[in-house]
């Protein structure tokens, strides 16, 4: 089945159920409230989807943080579709959109132990801009990319 890439055009809060389904499959030990507590409050969310045969198989969710910064919050691809460039394509589209919308930077945080995601970010032009421990004490790398 071909994979179709689409920007979600509705209110992201209306996508809570399918997004939760994806997050549970994509992230080990996902806590539903992590998504649900914030989903309805994101400023200008931008949601890109990878869809196969009508079902959501990958996503990339970002939102506005200030004048010029798009913050890339959450993303992932179902295990059975990994290694086929799906996350790359979602990121490419997210960044093209962001540049077209006038954002000058994208920023993201990635757990320091998540090599696949750090490599993916670096391949797409992110540069490491910091390192910190998150609220759970997990080490995270902060990455930033100039757009356009
Ligand atoms: C990280 C993740 C999104 C990558 O998705 P994917 O569709 O398999 O990635 P792609 O096929 O587009 O790979 C693009 C690049 O990412 C890097 N990459 C992806 N998976 C990798 C792996 N297992 N090991 C090393 N590098 C990897 C590579 O640089 C790759 O480019 P290459 O194939 O030319 O070497 C996916 O593994 C995932 O959903 N992980 C769990 C969720 C997660 O960690 N999300 C990030 C935190 S929000």
Coordinates of C-alpha atoms and ligand atoms in Angstrom, one line a residue:
X1 CA 0.0 0.0 0.0
X2 CA 1.4 3.5 -0.8
X3 CA 1.9 5.9 2.0
X4 CA 0.1 9.2 1.7
X5 CA 1.3 12.4 3.5
X6 CA -1.3 14.8 4.7
X7 CA -1.5 17.9 6.8
X8 CA -4.3 17.6 9.3
X9 CA -6.6 20.5 8.7
X10 CA -9.1 20.2 11.6
X11 CA -8.7 21.1 15.3
X12 CA -6.0 18.8 16.7
X13 CA -8.1 18.2 19.8
X14 CA -10.5 16.3 17.5
X15 CA -7.6 14.0 16.6
X16 CA -7.0 12.9 20.2
X17 CA -8.3 9.3 19.7
X18 CA -6.2 8.4 16.6
X19 CA -3.2 10.2 18.0
X20 CA -3.4 8.4 21.3
X21 CA -3.5 5.1 19.4
X22 CA -0.4 6.1 17.5
X23 CA 1.5 7.3 20.6
X24 CA 0.7 4.1 22.5
X25 CA 2.1 2.0 19.6
X26 CA 5.1 4.3 19.0
X27 CA 6.4 5.1 22.4
X28 CA 7.2 2.6 25.1
X29 CA 5.3 3.3 28.4
X30 CA 3.3 6.2 27.0
X31 CA 1.2 8.1 29.5
X32 CA -2.1 9.2 27.9
X33 CA -2.3 12.4 30.0
X34 CA 1.0 13.6 28.5
X35 CA -0.8 14.1 25.2
X36 CA -4.3 14.8 26.4
X37 CA -3.5 17.5 29.0
X38 CA -1.8 19.6 26.3
X39 CA -3.3 18.8 23.0
X40 CA -6.2 21.3 23.2
X41 CA -3.9 24.1 24.4
X42 CA -1.2 24.1 21.8
X43 CA -0.7 27.4 20.0
X44 CA -1.1 27.1 16.2
X45 CA -0.5 23.3 16.1
X46 CA 0.8 21.8 12.9
X47 CA 0.1 18.1 12.5
X48 CA 1.6 16.1 9.6
X49 CA 0.4 12.5 9.1
X50 CA 1.6 9.4 7.2
X51 CA -1.4 7.4 6.2
X52 CA -1.5 3.9 4.8
X53 CA -4.8 2.3 3.6
X54 CA -6.7 4.9 5.6
X55 CA -4.9 4.4 8.9
X56 CA -2.5 6.7 10.6
X57 CA 1.0 5.2 10.7
X58 CA 3.2 8.1 11.5
X59 CA 2.9 11.7 12.7
X60 CA 4.8 14.9 13.5
X61 CA 3.2 17.4 15.8
X62 CA 4.6 20.9 16.3
X63 CA 3.3 24.3 17.5
X64 CA 4.2 27.9 17.8
X65 CA 6.6 29.2 20.5
X66 CA 7.0 32.9 20.0
X67 CA 7.3 35.0 16.8
X68 CA 9.8 33.0 14.9
X69 CA 10.1 29.5 16.5
X70 CA 8.3 26.3 15.6
X71 CA 8.6 23.8 18.4
X72 CA 8.6 20.2 17.2
X73 CA 7.0 18.3 20.1
X74 CA 6.1 14.8 19.3
X75 CA 6.5 12.4 16.4
X76 CA 6.9 8.8 15.5
X77 CA 6.4 6.0 13.1
X78 CA 4.7 2.6 13.7
X79 CA 7.4 0.0 14.2
X80 CA 6.4 -2.0 11.1
X81 CA 7.1 1.0 8.8
X82 CA 10.4 2.2 10.2
X83 CA 13.5 2.5 8.2
X84 CA 11.6 3.4 5.0
X85 CA 12.0 7.2 5.1
X86 CA 8.6 8.0 6.6
X87 CA 9.9 10.1 9.5
X88 CA 12.2 11.9 7.0
X89 CA 9.4 12.8 4.7
X90 CA 7.2 14.0 7.6
X91 CA 10.1 16.2 8.8
X92 CA 10.7 17.6 5.3
X93 CA 7.1 18.6 4.9
X94 CA 6.9 20.1 8.4
X95 CA 10.0 22.3 7.7
X96 CA 8.8 23.4 4.3
X97 CA 5.5 24.4 5.8
X98 CA 7.2 26.2 8.7
X99 CA 9.4 28.2 6.3
X100 CA 6.4 29.1 4.2
X101 CA 4.5 30.2 7.3
X102 CA 7.4 32.6 8.1
X103 CA 9.0 30.7 11.0
X104 CA 12.8 31.3 11.1
X105 CA 13.8 28.4 13.4
X106 CA 12.6 25.0 14.4
X107 CA 13.5 23.6 17.8
X108 CA 13.2 20.2 19.4
X109 CA 14.3 18.2 22.4
X110 CA 15.3 14.6 22.1
X111 CA 16.3 12.2 24.9
X112 CA 20.1 11.9 24.8
X113 CA 19.8 8.1 24.5
X114 CA 17.5 8.2 21.4
X115 CA 20.2 7.8 18.7
X116 CA 17.8 7.2 15.8
X117 CA 15.9 10.5 16.5
X118 CA 19.1 12.5 17.1
X119 CA 20.6 11.2 13.8
X120 CA 17.3 12.0 12.0
X121 CA 17.4 15.5 13.3
X122 CA 21.0 16.1 12.4
X123 CA 20.4 14.7 8.9
X124 CA 17.7 17.4 8.5
X125 CA 19.9 20.3 9.4
X126 CA 19.3 20.6 13.2
X127 CA 22.3 21.6 15.2
X128 CA 22.8 20.9 18.9
X129 CA 22.2 24.0 20.9
X130 CA 22.0 22.6 24.5
X131 CA 21.7 19.8 26.9
X132 CA 19.6 19.5 30.1
X133 CA 17.8 17.2 32.4
X134 CA 14.0 17.2 31.8
X135 CA 11.4 17.3 34.6
X136 CA 11.8 13.6 35.1
X137 CA 15.6 13.9 35.3
X138 CA 16.1 12.4 31.9
X139 CA 19.1 13.9 30.0
X140 CA 17.9 15.6 26.8
X141 CA 19.6 17.2 23.8
X142 CA 18.2 20.5 22.6
X143 CA 18.4 21.0 18.8
X144 CA 17.7 24.0 16.6
X145 CA 17.5 24.5 12.8
X146 CA 17.4 27.7 10.9
X147 CA 14.6 27.6 8.2
X148 CA 14.3 28.9 4.8
Ligands
LIG1 C1 12.9 7.9 15.3 C2 11.8 7.4 14.3 C3 10.8 8.5 14.2 C4 12.5 7.3 12.9 O1 11.4 6.9 12.0 P1 11.8 6.2 10.6 O2 10.6 6.4 9.7 O3 12.2 4.8 10.8 O4 13.0 7.1 10.1 P2 13.5 7.2 8.6 O5 13.4 5.9 7.9 O6 12.9 8.4 7.9 O7 15.1 7.5 8.8 C5 15.7 8.7 8.6 C6 17.0 8.8 9.2 O8 16.9 8.7 10.6 C7 18.0 8.0 11.1 N1 17.5 6.7 11.7 C8 16.3 6.2 11.7 N2 16.2 5.1 12.4 C9 17.4 4.8 12.8 C10 18.0 3.7 13.6 N3 17.2 2.7 14.1 N4 19.3 3.8 13.9 C11 20.1 4.8 13.4 N5 19.6 5.8 12.7 C12 18.3 5.8 12.4 C13 18.9 7.7 10.0 O9 19.8 8.8 9.9 C14 18.0 7.7 8.8 O10 18.5 8.0 7.6 P3 19.2 6.9 6.7 O11 18.2 5.8 6.5 O12 19.5 7.6 5.4 O13 20.4 6.4 7.4 C15 11.2 6.1 14.7 O14 12.2 5.2 15.0 C16 10.3 6.2 15.9 O15 9.1 6.4 15.8 N6 10.8 6.0 17.1 C17 10.0 6.0 18.4 C18 9.5 7.3 18.6 C19 10.5 8.4 18.9 O16 11.6 8.1 19.4 N7 10.2 9.6 18.5 C20 11.1 10.8 18.8 C21 10.8 11.4 20.1 S1 9.4 12.5 20.1

